[in-house]
Short mmCIF file of C-alpha atoms in Angstrom, two decimals:
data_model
loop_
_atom_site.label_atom_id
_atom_site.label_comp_id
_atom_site.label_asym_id
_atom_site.label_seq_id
_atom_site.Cartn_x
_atom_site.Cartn_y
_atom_site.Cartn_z
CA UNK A 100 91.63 -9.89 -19.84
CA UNK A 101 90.79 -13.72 -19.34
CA UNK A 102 92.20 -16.40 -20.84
CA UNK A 103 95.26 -14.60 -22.21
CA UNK A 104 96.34 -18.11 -23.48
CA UNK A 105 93.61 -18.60 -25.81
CA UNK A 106 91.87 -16.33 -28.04
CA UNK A 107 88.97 -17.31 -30.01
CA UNK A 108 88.84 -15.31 -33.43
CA UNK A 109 85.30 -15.67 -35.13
CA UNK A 110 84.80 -14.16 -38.49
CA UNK A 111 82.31 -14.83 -41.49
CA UNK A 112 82.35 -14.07 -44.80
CA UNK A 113 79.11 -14.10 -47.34
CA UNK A 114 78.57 -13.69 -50.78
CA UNK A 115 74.85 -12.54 -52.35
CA UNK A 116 72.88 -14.32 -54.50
CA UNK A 117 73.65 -12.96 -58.37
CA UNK A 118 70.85 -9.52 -58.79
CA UNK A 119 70.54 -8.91 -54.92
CA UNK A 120 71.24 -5.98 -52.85
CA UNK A 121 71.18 -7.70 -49.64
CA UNK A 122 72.05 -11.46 -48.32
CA UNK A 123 69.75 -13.65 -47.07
CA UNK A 124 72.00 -15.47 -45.02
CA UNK A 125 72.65 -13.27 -41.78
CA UNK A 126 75.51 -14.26 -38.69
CA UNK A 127 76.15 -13.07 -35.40
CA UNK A 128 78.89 -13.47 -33.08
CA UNK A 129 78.66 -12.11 -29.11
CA UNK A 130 81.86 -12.36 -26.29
CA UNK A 131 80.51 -12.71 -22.81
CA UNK A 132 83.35 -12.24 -21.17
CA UNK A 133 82.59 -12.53 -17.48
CA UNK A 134 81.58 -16.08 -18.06
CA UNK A 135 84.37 -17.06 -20.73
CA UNK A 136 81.43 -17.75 -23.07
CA UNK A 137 81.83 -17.41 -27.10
CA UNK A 138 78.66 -17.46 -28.77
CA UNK A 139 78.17 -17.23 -32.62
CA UNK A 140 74.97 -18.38 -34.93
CA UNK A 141 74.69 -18.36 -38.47
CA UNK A 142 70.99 -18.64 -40.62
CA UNK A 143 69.83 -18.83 -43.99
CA UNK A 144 66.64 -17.85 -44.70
CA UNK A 145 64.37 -19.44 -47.01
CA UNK A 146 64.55 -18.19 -50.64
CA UNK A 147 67.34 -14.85 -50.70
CA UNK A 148 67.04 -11.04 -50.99
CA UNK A 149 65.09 -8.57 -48.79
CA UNK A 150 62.22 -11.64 -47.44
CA UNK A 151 65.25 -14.23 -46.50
CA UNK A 152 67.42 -11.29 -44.61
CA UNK A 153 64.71 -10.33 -42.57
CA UNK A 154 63.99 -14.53 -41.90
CA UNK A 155 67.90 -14.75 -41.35
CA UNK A 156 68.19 -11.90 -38.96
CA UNK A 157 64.89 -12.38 -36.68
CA UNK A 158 66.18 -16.19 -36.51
CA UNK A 159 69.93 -15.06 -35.65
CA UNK A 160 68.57 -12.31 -33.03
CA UNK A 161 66.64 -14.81 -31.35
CA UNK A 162 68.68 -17.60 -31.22
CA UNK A 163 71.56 -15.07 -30.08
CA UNK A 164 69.00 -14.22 -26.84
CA UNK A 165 67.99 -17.59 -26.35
CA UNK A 166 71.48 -19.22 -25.95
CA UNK A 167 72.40 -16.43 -23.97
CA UNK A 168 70.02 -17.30 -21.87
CA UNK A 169 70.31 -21.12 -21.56
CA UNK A 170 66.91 -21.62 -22.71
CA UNK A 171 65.94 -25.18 -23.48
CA UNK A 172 66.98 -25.87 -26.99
CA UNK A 173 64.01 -27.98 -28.61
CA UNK A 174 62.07 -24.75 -26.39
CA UNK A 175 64.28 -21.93 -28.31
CA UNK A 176 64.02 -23.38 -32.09
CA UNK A 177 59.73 -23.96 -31.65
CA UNK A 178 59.96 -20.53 -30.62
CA UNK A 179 61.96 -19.36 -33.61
CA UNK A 180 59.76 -21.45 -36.26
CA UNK A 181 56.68 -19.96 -34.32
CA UNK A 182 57.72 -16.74 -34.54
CA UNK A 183 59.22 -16.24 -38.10
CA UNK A 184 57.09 -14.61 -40.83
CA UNK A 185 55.22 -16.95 -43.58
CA UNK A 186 56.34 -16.83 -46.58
CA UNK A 187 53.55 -15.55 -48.93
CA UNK A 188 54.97 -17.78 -52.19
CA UNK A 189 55.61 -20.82 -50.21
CA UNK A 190 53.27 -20.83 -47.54
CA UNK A 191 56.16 -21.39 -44.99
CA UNK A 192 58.02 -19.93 -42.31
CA UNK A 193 61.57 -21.18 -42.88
CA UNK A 194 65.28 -20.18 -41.78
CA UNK A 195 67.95 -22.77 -41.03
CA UNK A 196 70.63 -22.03 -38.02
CA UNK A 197 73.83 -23.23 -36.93
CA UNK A 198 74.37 -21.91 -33.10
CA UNK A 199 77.70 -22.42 -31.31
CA UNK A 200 78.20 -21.84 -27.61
CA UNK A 201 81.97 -21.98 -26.72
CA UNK A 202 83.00 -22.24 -22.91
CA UNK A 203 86.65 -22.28 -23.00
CA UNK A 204 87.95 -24.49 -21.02
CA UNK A 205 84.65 -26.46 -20.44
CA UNK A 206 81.89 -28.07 -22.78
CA UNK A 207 80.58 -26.46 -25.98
CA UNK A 208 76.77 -26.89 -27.13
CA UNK A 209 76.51 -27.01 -31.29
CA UNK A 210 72.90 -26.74 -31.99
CA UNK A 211 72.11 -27.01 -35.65
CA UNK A 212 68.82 -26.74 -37.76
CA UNK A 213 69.13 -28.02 -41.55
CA UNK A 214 72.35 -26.47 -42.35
CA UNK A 215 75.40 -28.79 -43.14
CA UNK A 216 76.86 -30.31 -40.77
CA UNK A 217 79.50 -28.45 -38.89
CA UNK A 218 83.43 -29.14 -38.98
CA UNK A 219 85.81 -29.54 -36.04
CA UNK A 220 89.68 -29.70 -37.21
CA UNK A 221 92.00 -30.33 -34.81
CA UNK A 222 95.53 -30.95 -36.16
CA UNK A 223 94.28 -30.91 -39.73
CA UNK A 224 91.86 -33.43 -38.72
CA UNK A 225 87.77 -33.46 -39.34
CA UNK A 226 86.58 -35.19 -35.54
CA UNK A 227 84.07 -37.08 -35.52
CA UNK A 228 81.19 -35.26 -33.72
CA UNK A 229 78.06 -37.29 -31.79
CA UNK A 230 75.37 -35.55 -32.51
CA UNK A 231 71.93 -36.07 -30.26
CA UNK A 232 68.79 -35.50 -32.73
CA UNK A 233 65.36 -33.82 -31.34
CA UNK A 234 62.20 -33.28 -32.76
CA UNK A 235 59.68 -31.31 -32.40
CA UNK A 236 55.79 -32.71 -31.99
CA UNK A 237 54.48 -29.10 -32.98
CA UNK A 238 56.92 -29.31 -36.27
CA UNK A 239 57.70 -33.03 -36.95
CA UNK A 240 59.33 -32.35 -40.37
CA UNK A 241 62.22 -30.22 -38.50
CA UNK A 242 64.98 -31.60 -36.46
CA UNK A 243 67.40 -29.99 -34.34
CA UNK A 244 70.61 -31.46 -33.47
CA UNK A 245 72.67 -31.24 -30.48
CA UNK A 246 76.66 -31.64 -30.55
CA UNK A 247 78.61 -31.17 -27.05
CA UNK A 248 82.54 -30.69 -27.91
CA UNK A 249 85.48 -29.79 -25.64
CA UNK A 250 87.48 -27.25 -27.85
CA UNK A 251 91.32 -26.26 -27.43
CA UNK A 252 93.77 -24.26 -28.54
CA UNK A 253 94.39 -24.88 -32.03
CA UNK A 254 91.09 -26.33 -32.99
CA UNK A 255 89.13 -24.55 -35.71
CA UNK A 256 85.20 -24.94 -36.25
CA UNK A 257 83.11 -23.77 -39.84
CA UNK A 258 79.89 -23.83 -40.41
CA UNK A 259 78.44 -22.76 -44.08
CA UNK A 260 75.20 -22.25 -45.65
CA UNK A 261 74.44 -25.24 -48.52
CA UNK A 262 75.38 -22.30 -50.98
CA UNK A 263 78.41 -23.75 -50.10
CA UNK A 264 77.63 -27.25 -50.18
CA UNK A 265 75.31 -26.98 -53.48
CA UNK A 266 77.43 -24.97 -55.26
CA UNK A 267 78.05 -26.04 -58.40
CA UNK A 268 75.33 -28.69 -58.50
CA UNK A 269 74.67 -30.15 -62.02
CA UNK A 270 77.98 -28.95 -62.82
CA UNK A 271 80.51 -32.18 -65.05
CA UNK A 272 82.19 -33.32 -61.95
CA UNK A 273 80.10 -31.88 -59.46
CA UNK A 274 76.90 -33.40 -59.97
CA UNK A 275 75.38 -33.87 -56.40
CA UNK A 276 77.38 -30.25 -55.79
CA UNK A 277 80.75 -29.42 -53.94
CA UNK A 278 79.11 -30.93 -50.57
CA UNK A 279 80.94 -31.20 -47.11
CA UNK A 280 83.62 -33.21 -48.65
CA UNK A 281 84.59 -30.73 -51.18
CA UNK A 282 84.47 -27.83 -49.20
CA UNK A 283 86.12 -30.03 -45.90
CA UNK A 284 89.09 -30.77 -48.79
CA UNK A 285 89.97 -27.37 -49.81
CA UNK A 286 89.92 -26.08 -46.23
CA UNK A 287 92.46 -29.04 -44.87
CA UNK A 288 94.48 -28.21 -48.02
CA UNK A 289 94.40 -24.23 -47.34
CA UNK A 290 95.63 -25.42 -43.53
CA UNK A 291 98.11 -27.86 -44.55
CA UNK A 292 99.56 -24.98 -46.95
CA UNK A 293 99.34 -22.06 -44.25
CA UNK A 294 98.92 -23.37 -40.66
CA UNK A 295 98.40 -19.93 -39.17
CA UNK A 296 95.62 -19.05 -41.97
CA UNK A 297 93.37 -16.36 -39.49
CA UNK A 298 89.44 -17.10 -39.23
CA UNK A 299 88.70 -13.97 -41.69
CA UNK A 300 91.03 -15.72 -44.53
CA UNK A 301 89.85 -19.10 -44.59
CA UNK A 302 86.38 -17.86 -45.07
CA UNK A 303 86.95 -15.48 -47.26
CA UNK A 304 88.93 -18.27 -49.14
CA UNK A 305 86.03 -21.17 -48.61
CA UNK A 306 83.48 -18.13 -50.17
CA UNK A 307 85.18 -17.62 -53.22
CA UNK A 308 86.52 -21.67 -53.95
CA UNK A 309 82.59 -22.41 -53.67
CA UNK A 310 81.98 -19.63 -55.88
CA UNK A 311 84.30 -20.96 -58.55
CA UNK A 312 82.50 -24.18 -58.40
CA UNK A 313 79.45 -22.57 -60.00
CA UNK A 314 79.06 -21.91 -64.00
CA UNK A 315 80.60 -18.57 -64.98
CA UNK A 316 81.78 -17.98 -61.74
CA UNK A 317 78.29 -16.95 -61.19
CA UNK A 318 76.27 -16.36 -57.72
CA UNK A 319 73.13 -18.84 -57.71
CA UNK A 320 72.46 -18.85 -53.68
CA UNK A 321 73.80 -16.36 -50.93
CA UNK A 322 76.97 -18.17 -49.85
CA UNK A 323 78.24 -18.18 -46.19
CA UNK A 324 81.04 -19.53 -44.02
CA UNK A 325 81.08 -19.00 -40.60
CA UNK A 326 85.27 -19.63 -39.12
CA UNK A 327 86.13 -19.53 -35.79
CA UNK A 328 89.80 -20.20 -34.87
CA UNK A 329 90.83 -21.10 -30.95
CA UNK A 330 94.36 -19.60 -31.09
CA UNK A 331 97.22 -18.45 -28.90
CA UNK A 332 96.57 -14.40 -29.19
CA UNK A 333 98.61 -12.36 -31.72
CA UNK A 334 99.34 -9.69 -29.34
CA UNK A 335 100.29 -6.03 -30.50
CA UNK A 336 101.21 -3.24 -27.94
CA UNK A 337 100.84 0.93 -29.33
CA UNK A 338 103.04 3.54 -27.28
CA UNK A 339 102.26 7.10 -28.14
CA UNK A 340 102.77 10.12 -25.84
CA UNK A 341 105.53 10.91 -23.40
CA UNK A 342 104.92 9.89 -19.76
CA UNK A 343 104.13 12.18 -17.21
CA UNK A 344 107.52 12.23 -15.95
CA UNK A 345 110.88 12.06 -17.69
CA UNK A 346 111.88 9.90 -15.22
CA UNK A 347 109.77 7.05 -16.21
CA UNK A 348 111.24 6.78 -19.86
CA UNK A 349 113.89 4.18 -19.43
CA UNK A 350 111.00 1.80 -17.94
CA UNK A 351 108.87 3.22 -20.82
CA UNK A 352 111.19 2.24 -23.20
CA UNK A 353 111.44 -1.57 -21.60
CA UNK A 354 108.21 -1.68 -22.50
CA UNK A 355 109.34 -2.04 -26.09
CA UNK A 356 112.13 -4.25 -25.20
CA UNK A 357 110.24 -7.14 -23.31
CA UNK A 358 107.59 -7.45 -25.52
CA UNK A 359 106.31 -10.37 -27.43
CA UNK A 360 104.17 -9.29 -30.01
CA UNK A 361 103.81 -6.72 -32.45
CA UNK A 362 105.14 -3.14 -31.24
CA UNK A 363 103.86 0.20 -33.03
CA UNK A 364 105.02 3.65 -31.60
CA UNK A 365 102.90 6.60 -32.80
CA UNK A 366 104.32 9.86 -32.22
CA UNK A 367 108.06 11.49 -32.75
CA UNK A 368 108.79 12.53 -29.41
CA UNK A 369 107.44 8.93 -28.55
CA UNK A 370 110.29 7.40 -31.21
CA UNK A 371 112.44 9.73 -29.97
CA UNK A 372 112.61 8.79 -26.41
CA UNK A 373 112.55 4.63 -27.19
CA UNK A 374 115.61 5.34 -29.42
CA UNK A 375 117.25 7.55 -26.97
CA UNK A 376 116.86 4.89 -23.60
CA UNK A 377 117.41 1.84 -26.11
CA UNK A 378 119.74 3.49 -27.94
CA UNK A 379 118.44 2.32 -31.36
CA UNK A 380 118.70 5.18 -34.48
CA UNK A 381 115.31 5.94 -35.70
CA UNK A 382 115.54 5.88 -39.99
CA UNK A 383 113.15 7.87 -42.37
CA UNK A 384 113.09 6.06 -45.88
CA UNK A 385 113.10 8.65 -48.08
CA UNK A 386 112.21 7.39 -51.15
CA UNK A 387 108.94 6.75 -49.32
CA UNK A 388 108.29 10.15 -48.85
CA UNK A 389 107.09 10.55 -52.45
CA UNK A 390 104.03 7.67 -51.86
CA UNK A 391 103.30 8.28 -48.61
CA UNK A 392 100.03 10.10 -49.42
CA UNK A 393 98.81 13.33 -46.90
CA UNK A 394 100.26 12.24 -43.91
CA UNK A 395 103.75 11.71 -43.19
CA UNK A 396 105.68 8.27 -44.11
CA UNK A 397 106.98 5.75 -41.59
CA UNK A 398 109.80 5.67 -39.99
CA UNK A 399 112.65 2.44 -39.19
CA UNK A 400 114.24 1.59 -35.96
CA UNK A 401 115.07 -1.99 -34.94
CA UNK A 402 113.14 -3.97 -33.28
CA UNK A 403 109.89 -2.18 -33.69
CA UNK A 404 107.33 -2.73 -36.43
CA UNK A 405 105.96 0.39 -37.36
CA UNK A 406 107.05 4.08 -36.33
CA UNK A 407 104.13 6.49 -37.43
CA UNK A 408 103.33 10.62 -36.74
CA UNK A 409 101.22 10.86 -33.85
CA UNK A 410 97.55 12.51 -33.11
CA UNK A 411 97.23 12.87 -36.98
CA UNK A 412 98.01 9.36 -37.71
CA UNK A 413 95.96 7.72 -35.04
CA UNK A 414 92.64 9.82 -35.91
CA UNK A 415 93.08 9.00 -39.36
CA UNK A 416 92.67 5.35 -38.66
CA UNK A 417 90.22 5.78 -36.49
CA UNK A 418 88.04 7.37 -39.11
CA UNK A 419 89.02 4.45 -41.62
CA UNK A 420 87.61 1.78 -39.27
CA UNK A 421 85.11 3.36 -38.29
CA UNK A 422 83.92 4.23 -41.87
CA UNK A 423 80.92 2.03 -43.33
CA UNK A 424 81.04 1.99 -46.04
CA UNK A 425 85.32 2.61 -46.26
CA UNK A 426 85.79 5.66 -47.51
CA UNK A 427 86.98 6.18 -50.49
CA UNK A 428 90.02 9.20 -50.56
CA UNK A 429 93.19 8.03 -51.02
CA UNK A 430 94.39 6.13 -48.03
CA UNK A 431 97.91 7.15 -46.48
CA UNK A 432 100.99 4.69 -46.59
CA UNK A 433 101.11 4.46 -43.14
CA UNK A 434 97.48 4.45 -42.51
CA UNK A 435 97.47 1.82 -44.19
CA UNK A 436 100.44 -0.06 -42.59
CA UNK A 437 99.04 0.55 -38.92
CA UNK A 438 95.18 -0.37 -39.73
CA UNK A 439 97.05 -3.67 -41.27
CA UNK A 440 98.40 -4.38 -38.53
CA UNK A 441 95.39 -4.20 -36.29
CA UNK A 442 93.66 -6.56 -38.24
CA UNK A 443 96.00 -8.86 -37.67
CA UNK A 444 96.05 -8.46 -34.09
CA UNK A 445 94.23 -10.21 -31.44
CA UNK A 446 95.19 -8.64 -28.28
CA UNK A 447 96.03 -5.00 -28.47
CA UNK A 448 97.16 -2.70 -25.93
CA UNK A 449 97.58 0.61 -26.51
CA UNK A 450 100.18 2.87 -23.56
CA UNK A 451 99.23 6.33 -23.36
CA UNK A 452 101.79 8.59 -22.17
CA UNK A 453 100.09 11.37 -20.23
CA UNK A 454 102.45 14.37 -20.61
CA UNK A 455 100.60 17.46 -22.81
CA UNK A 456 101.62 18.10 -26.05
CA UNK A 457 101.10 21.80 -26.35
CA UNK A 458 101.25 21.65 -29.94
CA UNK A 459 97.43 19.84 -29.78
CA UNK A 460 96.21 22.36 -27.30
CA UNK A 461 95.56 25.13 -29.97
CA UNK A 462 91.88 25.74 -30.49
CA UNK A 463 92.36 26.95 -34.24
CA UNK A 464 92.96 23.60 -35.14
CA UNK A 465 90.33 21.53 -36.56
CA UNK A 466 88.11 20.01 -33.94
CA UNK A 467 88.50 16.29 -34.92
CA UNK A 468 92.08 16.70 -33.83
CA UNK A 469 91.28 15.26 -30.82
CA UNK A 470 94.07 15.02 -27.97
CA UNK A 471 95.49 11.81 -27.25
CA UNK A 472 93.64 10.50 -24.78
CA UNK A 473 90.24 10.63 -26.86
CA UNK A 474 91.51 9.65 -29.77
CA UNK A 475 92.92 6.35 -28.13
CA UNK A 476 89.34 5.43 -26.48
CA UNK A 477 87.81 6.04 -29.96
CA UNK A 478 89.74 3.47 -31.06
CA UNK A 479 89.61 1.39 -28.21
CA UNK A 480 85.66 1.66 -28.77
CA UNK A 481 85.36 0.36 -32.37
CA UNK A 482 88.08 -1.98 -32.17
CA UNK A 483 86.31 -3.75 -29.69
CA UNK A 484 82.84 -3.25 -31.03
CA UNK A 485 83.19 -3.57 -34.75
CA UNK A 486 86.42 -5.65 -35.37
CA UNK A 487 86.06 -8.03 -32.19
CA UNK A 488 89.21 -7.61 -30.95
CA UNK A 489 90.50 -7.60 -26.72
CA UNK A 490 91.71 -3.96 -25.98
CA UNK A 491 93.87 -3.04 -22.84
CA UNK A 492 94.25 0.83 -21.88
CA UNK A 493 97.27 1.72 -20.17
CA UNK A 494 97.82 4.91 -19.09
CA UNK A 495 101.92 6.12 -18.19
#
């Protein structure tokens, strides 16, 4: 995994405009990790519902390509206004887009069309960001502007649609709306109270406090903020299985004693052998036995987070976040516990012992109770793909 020091969280939460199914603001976000490259873009198309999505996502699936690519910039945004759809009300073809192209360790490239100005907090801190304006000669009322930043560890950068600016525009003591100012306020004041505050908080947070600002709590625009958080990784390491050979389990078990991070072990016979070599009791709360839902509760021992049942546990999750939309049976405690603490986890490695259980080998058992091995790489799979997160496979 590259740069271990510094992990770059990107998250973005949205709100729809009051009566709509769908949002007409639309965000991607793309890791290319062979050249330590961190690229993100948020749009809002013109109008909202079905006709601003599909404005939103062409202009966000272009731009995506086009940055990718190091194409030109004044090139890549005529090619997006060329390209989008024209609106049969207005007679336009409109979408606004806020592109960011992180290089740790080197320069980043903001490109931004008509949506509010970016921030850059460092420390608490809004910088103050040069910003290079070009124009167009085929579309002389846009402009595009250009921002080149050197981000660290630490720094955080949001970007919203003006459904958070505007919101609550008209409104006794909001009359030109909450603007930058407002919304830059609340987020230095959400910091100042919770320095750690993760990329999917704040913006959940931003959402709803621009939200509030509008009459009745109502929804008059799709709102959108777009967080990404430079950060030294939250790092989480899952055992589960027995090595291949007994005699590996005292260096197994080190693996739970030298780690920094988060440490889950899934399986008994896993807990079993980490409280044998590190001589630590393993403790079954049983008044939790009672709430613990269809699979069993989890266990205590010191020094480790969460003790769960194996193979059972582990596809359970997997089907959770996988699930879209969640599903909606009862969710175990410790489902619940472990999917928890994935989502709070930037780095996560999971240590596969590869000694066979024979207890998952017999074929009357339901199919989806997949042996270890599987089940890990399913996971592996969509907590990469769907949650954005770094995942090492180690097999013991």
């Amino acid at each position: 995994m590259p740069d271990n020091d510094v992990f770059v969280e990107m998250e973005c939460c949205q709100l729809c405009h009051d009566g709509e199914d769908v949002c007409g603001d639309d965000y991607r976000f793309e890791r290319l990790e062979n050249e330590n490259r961190h690229l993100a873009v948020l749009s809002d198309g013109l109008g909202s519902g079905i006709k601003a999505n599909l404005l939103a996502c062409m202009t966000t699936t272009m731009a995506l390509e086009f940055i990718r690519s190091n194409m030109d910039v004044l090139l890549s945004a005529e090619i997006i206004m060329d390209t989008l759809p024209v609106c049969e009300v207005r007679r336009i073809s409109y979408a606004t887009f806020s592109i960011f192209d992180l290089q740790i360790g080197g320069k980043s490239r903001i490109i931004e069309m008509d949506n509010p100005p970016f921030i850059h907090l460092r420390n608490g801190n809004d910088l103050k960001v040069n910003r290079q304006s070009m124009v167009s000669e085929r579309w002389p009322d846009r402009r595009v502007r250009l921002a080149e930043i050197y981000a660290i560890a630490g720094d955080r950068l949001i970007a919203f649609s003006d459904g958070v600016t505007q919101a609550g525009l008209g409104q006794p003591g909001n009359k030109f709306g909450w603007r930058r100012e407002g919304a830059l306020a609340f987020i230095q004041k959400a910091i100042e109270k919770d320095p750690a505050i993760s990329a999917r908080d704040l913006s959940q947070m931003v959402v709803m406090a621009a939200r509030s600002q509008n009459k009745d709590n109502r929804c008059i625009d799709d709102i959108s903020c777009m967080v990404i958080y430079l950060r030294k990784p939250r790092r989480m390491r899952l055992l589960t299985g027995p090595p291949f050979r007994a005699d590996s389990d005292a260096a197994y078990a080190d693996l739970v004693r030298n780690f920094d991070g988060k440490i889950v072990l899934s399986g008994g016979t896993t807990a079993n052998i980490v409280s044998r070599e590190l001589g630590r009791p393993l403790e079954v709360d049983m008044k939790l036995v009672m709430k613990a839902g269809s699979l069993p509760p989890p266990a205590k021992m010191k020094g480790v987070d969460l003790v769960t049942e194996g193979i059972l546990t582990l596809t359970d999750v997997a089907q959770r976040l996988e699930a879209d939309p969640p599903l909606t049976t009862p969710v175990p405690l410790v489902s619940k516990e472990l999917i928890a603490l994935f989502r709070a986890s930037d780095e996560i490695e999971f240590v596969v012992g590869t000694k066979v259980n024979e207890a998952h080998q017999d074929p009357s058992l339901p199919v989806d109770l997949e042996i270890r091995r599987n089940i890990v790489r399913r996971l592996k799979h969509i907590l990469e793909t769907k949650y954005r997160k770094r995942v090492l496979l180690r097999y013991f």
